CSV table of C-alpha atoms and ligand atoms in Angstrom, one decimal:
chain,number,residue,atom,x,y,z
A,194,MET,CA,0.0,0.0,0.0
A,195,GLY,CA,1.3,3.4,-0.8
A,196,ARG,CA,2.0,6.4,1.4
A,197,ILE,CA,-1.2,7.8,2.7
A,198,VAL,CA,-1.5,11.6,2.3
A,199,SER,CA,-5.1,12.0,3.4
A,200,GLU,CA,-4.0,12.9,6.9
A,201,LEU,CA,-1.8,15.7,5.8
A,202,PRO,CA,-3.1,19.3,5.8
A,203,PRO,CA,-3.9,20.7,2.3
A,204,SER,CA,-1.1,23.2,2.7
A,205,THR,CA,1.5,20.5,2.5
A,206,ILE,CA,0.1,18.5,-0.4
A,207,ALA,CA,-1.4,21.1,-2.7
A,208,ASP,CA,-0.6,24.6,-1.6
A,209,ASP,CA,-1.3,26.3,-4.9
A,210,GLU,CA,-4.4,24.2,-5.5
A,211,ALA,CA,-5.7,25.3,-2.0
A,212,HIS,CA,-5.4,28.9,-3.1
A,213,CYS,CA,-6.6,28.5,-6.7
A,214,GLN,CA,-8.4,31.3,-8.4
A,215,ARG,CA,-8.5,29.9,-11.9
A,216,CYS,CA,-12.3,30.3,-12.1
A,217,GLY,CA,-14.9,32.4,-10.3
A,218,LEU,CA,-15.9,29.7,-7.7
A,219,TRP,CA,-13.1,30.8,-5.4
A,220,ARG,CA,-15.2,33.8,-4.4
A,221,THR,CA,-17.9,31.7,-2.7
A,222,ARG,CA,-16.1,28.6,-1.5
A,223,THR,CA,-15.1,28.0,2.1
A,224,GLN,CA,-12.1,26.0,1.0
A,225,VAL,CA,-10.9,24.0,-2.0
A,226,VAL,CA,-11.6,20.3,-1.7
A,227,VAL,CA,-8.3,19.0,-3.0
A,228,GLY,CA,-7.7,15.4,-4.2
A,229,ARG,CA,-6.6,13.0,-1.4
A,230,GLY,CA,-5.7,9.4,-0.8
A,231,SER,CA,-2.8,7.1,-1.6
A,232,GLU,CA,-0.2,8.7,-3.9
A,233,THR,CA,0.4,5.2,-5.3
A,234,ALA,CA,-3.2,4.3,-5.8
A,235,ARG,CA,-3.9,2.3,-8.9
A,236,VAL,CA,-7.5,3.5,-9.1
A,237,MET,CA,-8.8,7.0,-8.9
A,238,PHE,CA,-12.4,7.8,-8.2
A,239,LEU,CA,-13.6,11.1,-9.7
A,240,ALA,CA,-16.8,12.8,-8.5
A,241,GLU,CA,-18.5,15.9,-9.7
A,242,ALA,CA,-18.0,18.8,-7.3
A,243,PRO,CA,-18.2,19.4,-3.5
A,244,GLY,CA,-21.5,20.0,-1.8
A,245,ARG,CA,-22.2,21.8,1.5
A,246,GLU,CA,-20.6,19.2,3.8
A,247,GLU,CA,-17.5,18.8,1.6
A,248,ASP,CA,-17.1,22.6,1.4
A,249,LYS,CA,-17.3,22.8,5.2
A,250,THR,CA,-14.9,20.0,6.0
A,251,GLY,CA,-12.6,20.1,3.0
A,252,LEU,CA,-13.0,16.4,2.5
A,253,GLY,CA,-14.5,14.4,-0.4
A,254,PHE,CA,-17.8,12.6,-0.1
A,255,GLN,CA,-19.3,13.4,3.3
A,256,GLY,CA,-22.8,13.0,4.6
A,257,ALA,CA,-25.4,10.7,2.9
A,258,ALA,CA,-23.6,10.6,-0.5
A,259,GLY,CA,-20.4,9.8,1.4
A,260,GLN,CA,-22.1,6.8,3.1
A,261,ARG,CA,-23.2,5.6,-0.4
A,262,PHE,CA,-19.7,6.0,-1.6
A,263,ASN,CA,-18.3,4.0,1.3
A,264,ASP,CA,-20.8,1.3,0.7
A,265,MET,CA,-19.8,1.2,-3.0
A,266,LEU,CA,-16.1,1.0,-2.1
A,267,ALA,CA,-16.7,-1.8,0.4
A,268,PHE,CA,-18.7,-3.7,-2.3
A,269,LEU,CA,-15.7,-3.4,-4.5
A,270,GLY,CA,-13.4,-4.8,-1.8
A,271,LEU,CA,-11.7,-1.4,-1.4
A,272,ASP,CA,-11.4,1.4,1.2
A,273,ARG,CA,-10.5,5.0,1.0
A,274,GLU,CA,-6.8,4.4,2.0
A,275,GLN,CA,-6.3,2.4,-1.2
A,276,ILE,CA,-7.6,4.9,-3.7
A,277,TRP,CA,-7.3,8.5,-4.8
A,278,LEU,CA,-10.5,10.6,-4.6
A,279,ALA,CA,-11.0,13.9,-6.4
A,280,ASN,CA,-13.7,16.0,-7.9
A,281,ALA,CA,-13.8,17.3,-11.4
A,282,VAL,CA,-14.5,20.8,-9.9
A,283,ARG,CA,-12.9,21.4,-6.5
A,284,CYS,CA,-14.9,24.3,-5.2
A,285,ARG,CA,-18.6,24.1,-4.4
A,286,PRO,CA,-20.8,25.6,-7.1
A,287,THR,CA,-23.9,27.3,-5.8
A,288,VAL,CA,-26.8,29.3,-7.1
A,289,ASP,CA,-27.0,31.8,-4.3
A,290,GLY,CA,-24.4,30.6,-1.8
A,291,LYS,CA,-26.9,28.0,-0.4
A,292,ARG,CA,-28.2,25.7,-3.0
A,293,ASN,CA,-25.9,23.4,-5.0
A,294,ARG,CA,-25.8,23.6,-8.8
A,295,ALA,CA,-24.1,21.7,-11.5
A,296,PRO,CA,-20.6,23.0,-12.5
A,297,ARG,CA,-20.5,25.1,-15.7
A,298,PRO,CA,-18.3,24.0,-18.7
A,299,GLU,CA,-15.8,26.9,-18.1
A,300,GLU,CA,-15.4,25.8,-14.5
A,301,ILE,CA,-14.8,22.2,-15.5
A,302,GLN,CA,-12.3,23.3,-18.1
A,303,ALA,CA,-10.5,25.6,-15.6
A,304,CYS,CA,-10.3,22.9,-12.9
A,305,ARG,CA,-9.1,20.2,-15.3
A,306,HIS,CA,-5.7,21.7,-14.7
A,307,TRP,CA,-5.8,20.0,-11.2
A,308,LEU,CA,-7.2,16.8,-12.5
A,309,VAL,CA,-4.3,16.5,-15.0
A,310,ARG,CA,-1.9,17.2,-12.2
A,311,ASP,CA,-3.4,14.6,-9.9
A,312,ILE,CA,-3.2,12.0,-12.7
A,313,ALA,CA,0.4,12.9,-13.4
A,314,ARG,CA,1.3,12.5,-9.7
A,315,VAL,CA,-0.7,9.4,-8.9
A,316,GLN,CA,-0.4,7.7,-12.3
A,317,PRO,CA,-3.5,5.4,-11.7
A,318,ARG,CA,-4.2,2.6,-14.0
A,319,PHE,CA,-8.0,3.2,-13.8
A,320,ILE,CA,-10.3,6.2,-13.2
A,321,VAL,CA,-13.8,5.4,-12.1
A,322,THR,CA,-16.0,8.3,-13.0
A,323,LEU,CA,-19.1,8.9,-10.9
A,324,GLY,CA,-21.8,10.5,-13.2
A,325,ARG,CA,-21.8,12.5,-16.3
A,326,ILE,CA,-19.7,15.5,-15.4
A,327,ALA,CA,-16.8,13.4,-14.1
A,328,PHE,CA,-16.9,11.2,-17.3
A,329,GLU,CA,-16.9,14.2,-19.6
A,330,ALA,CA,-14.2,16.0,-17.6
A,331,VAL,CA,-11.7,13.1,-18.1
A,332,THR,CA,-12.6,11.8,-21.5
A,333,ARG,CA,-13.8,15.0,-23.2
A,334,GLU,CA,-16.4,12.8,-24.8
A,335,THR,CA,-20.2,13.0,-24.5
A,336,TRP,CA,-21.8,11.1,-21.8
A,337,ASP,CA,-24.3,8.4,-22.6
A,338,PRO,CA,-25.7,6.0,-20.0
A,339,ALA,CA,-25.0,3.2,-22.4
A,340,ARG,CA,-21.3,3.9,-21.9
A,341,ARG,CA,-21.5,2.8,-18.3
A,342,ALA,CA,-19.5,-0.2,-17.1
A,343,ILE,CA,-17.5,-0.6,-20.3
A,344,PRO,CA,-13.7,0.2,-19.9
A,345,LEU,CA,-12.7,3.0,-22.2
A,346,TYR,CA,-9.0,3.6,-23.0
A,347,VAL,CA,-8.1,7.3,-22.8
A,348,ASN,CA,-5.0,8.0,-24.9
A,349,GLU,CA,-4.4,11.4,-23.3
A,350,PHE,CA,-3.6,9.7,-20.0
A,351,SER,CA,-2.8,6.1,-21.1
A,352,LEU,CA,-5.3,4.6,-18.7
A,353,GLU,CA,-8.8,3.2,-18.7
A,354,VAL,CA,-11.9,5.0,-17.6
A,355,PHE,CA,-14.8,3.0,-16.1
A,356,ALA,CA,-18.0,5.0,-15.8
A,357,VAL,CA,-20.8,4.4,-13.2
A,358,TYR,CA,-23.6,6.4,-11.9
A,359,HIS,CA,-22.9,8.9,-9.2
A,360,PRO,CA,-23.7,7.1,-5.9
A,361,ALA,CA,-25.8,10.1,-4.7
A,362,TYR,CA,-28.2,9.3,-7.6
A,363,LEU,CA,-29.3,6.2,-5.7
A,364,ILE,CA,-30.7,8.4,-3.0
A,365,TYR,CA,-33.4,9.5,-5.4
A,366,ARG,CA,-33.4,6.5,-7.8
A,367,ARG,CA,-33.8,3.4,-5.6
A,368,ASP,CA,-35.0,1.6,-8.7
A,369,LEU,CA,-31.5,1.7,-10.1
A,370,LEU,CA,-29.9,0.0,-7.2
A,371,GLU,CA,-29.7,-3.5,-8.9
A,372,THR,CA,-28.4,-1.9,-12.1
A,373,TYR,CA,-25.8,-0.2,-10.1
A,374,ARG,CA,-24.7,-3.3,-8.4
A,375,GLN,CA,-24.4,-5.1,-11.7
A,376,ASP,CA,-22.1,-2.3,-12.9
A,377,LEU,CA,-20.0,-2.6,-9.8
A,378,ARG,CA,-19.7,-6.4,-10.2
A,379,LYS,CA,-18.2,-5.7,-13.6
A,380,LEU,CA,-15.9,-3.1,-12.2
A,381,ARG,CA,-14.9,-5.5,-9.4
A,382,GLY,CA,-14.0,-8.1,-12.0
A,383,VAL,CA,-11.8,-5.6,-13.8
A,384,LEU,CA,-10.1,-4.6,-10.6
A,385,VAL,CA,-9.5,-8.2,-9.5
A,386,THR,CA,-8.1,-9.1,-12.9
A,387,ALA,CA,-5.7,-6.2,-12.6
A,388,GLY,CA,-4.8,-7.1,-9.0
A,389,VAL,CA,-6.2,-3.9,-7.6
A,390,SER,CA,-8.8,-5.5,-5.4
A,391,THR,CA,-9.0,-8.9,-3.8
A,392,GLY,CA,-12.6,-8.9,-4.8
A,393,GLU,CA,-14.0,-9.7,-1.4
A,394,PRO,CA,-17.2,-7.7,-1.2
A,395,ARG,CA,-17.9,-6.1,2.2
A,396,GLY,CA,-20.5,-3.8,3.6
A,397,PRO,CA,-24.3,-3.7,3.4
A,398,TRP,CA,-24.5,-4.3,-0.3
A,399,ALA,CA,-22.4,-7.5,0.0
A,400,MET,CA,-25.1,-9.0,2.2
A,401,MET,CA,-27.4,-9.0,-0.8
A,402,GLU,CA,-25.1,-11.1,-2.9
A,403,SER,CA,-25.9,-14.7,-3.6
A,404,PRO,CA,-23.6,-17.2,-1.9
B,760,SF4,S1,-13.1,25.2,-9.0
B,760,SF4,FE1,-11.0,24.5,-9.5
B,760,SF4,S2,-10.3,26.0,-11.0
B,760,SF4,FE2,-12.1,27.0,-9.9
B,760,SF4,S3,-11.2,28.1,-8.2
B,760,SF4,FE3,-11.7,26.1,-7.5
B,760,SF4,S4,-9.8,24.9,-7.6
B,760,SF4,FE4,-9.6,26.7,-9.0
């Protein structure tokens, strides 16, 4: 397992990122939610953008969405210490300082600078994109749900992208839970073949697996 940097304060791991003003979101953020995890992770998970809890704590995937993300990782046989976790846009986008909104194309483009830097530093073999915005930020291709769960080689970074729905989506779309688990089983197979995961599912979703 690689050196864990998640315990280090942002000022020691990404000083310039923590003070970034490359797009207008710096004006309303509490703090930049920088990428964190193992610097030698072989798999990176890329989400969309921080929400209220992430903006407040400076950590990725907190609250209800964070619990879904933890469940997802456990189902894959992984935990946060084995991965790198980042957002396509690292400052919280809001409508009026209160409500979340989707990041704008110019914000995604500006923040891609930090995504490229994370990839260069960590050099993962896979990026798992969580939802449309993360997929499009990495691949610069148009999202289509039919592209889920199919490894896509990205020449720019010499790695494979594996797209799944954003776990927060399941809070509103319980009907997609089985589809989501099917996608994760495929991903787990890819990670086991690559030696990234032992493939032992854990957590609440594993209880629903057939013996
Ligand atoms: S969203 Fe990204 S590019 Fe924009 S200010 Fe924050 S860190 Fe910089």
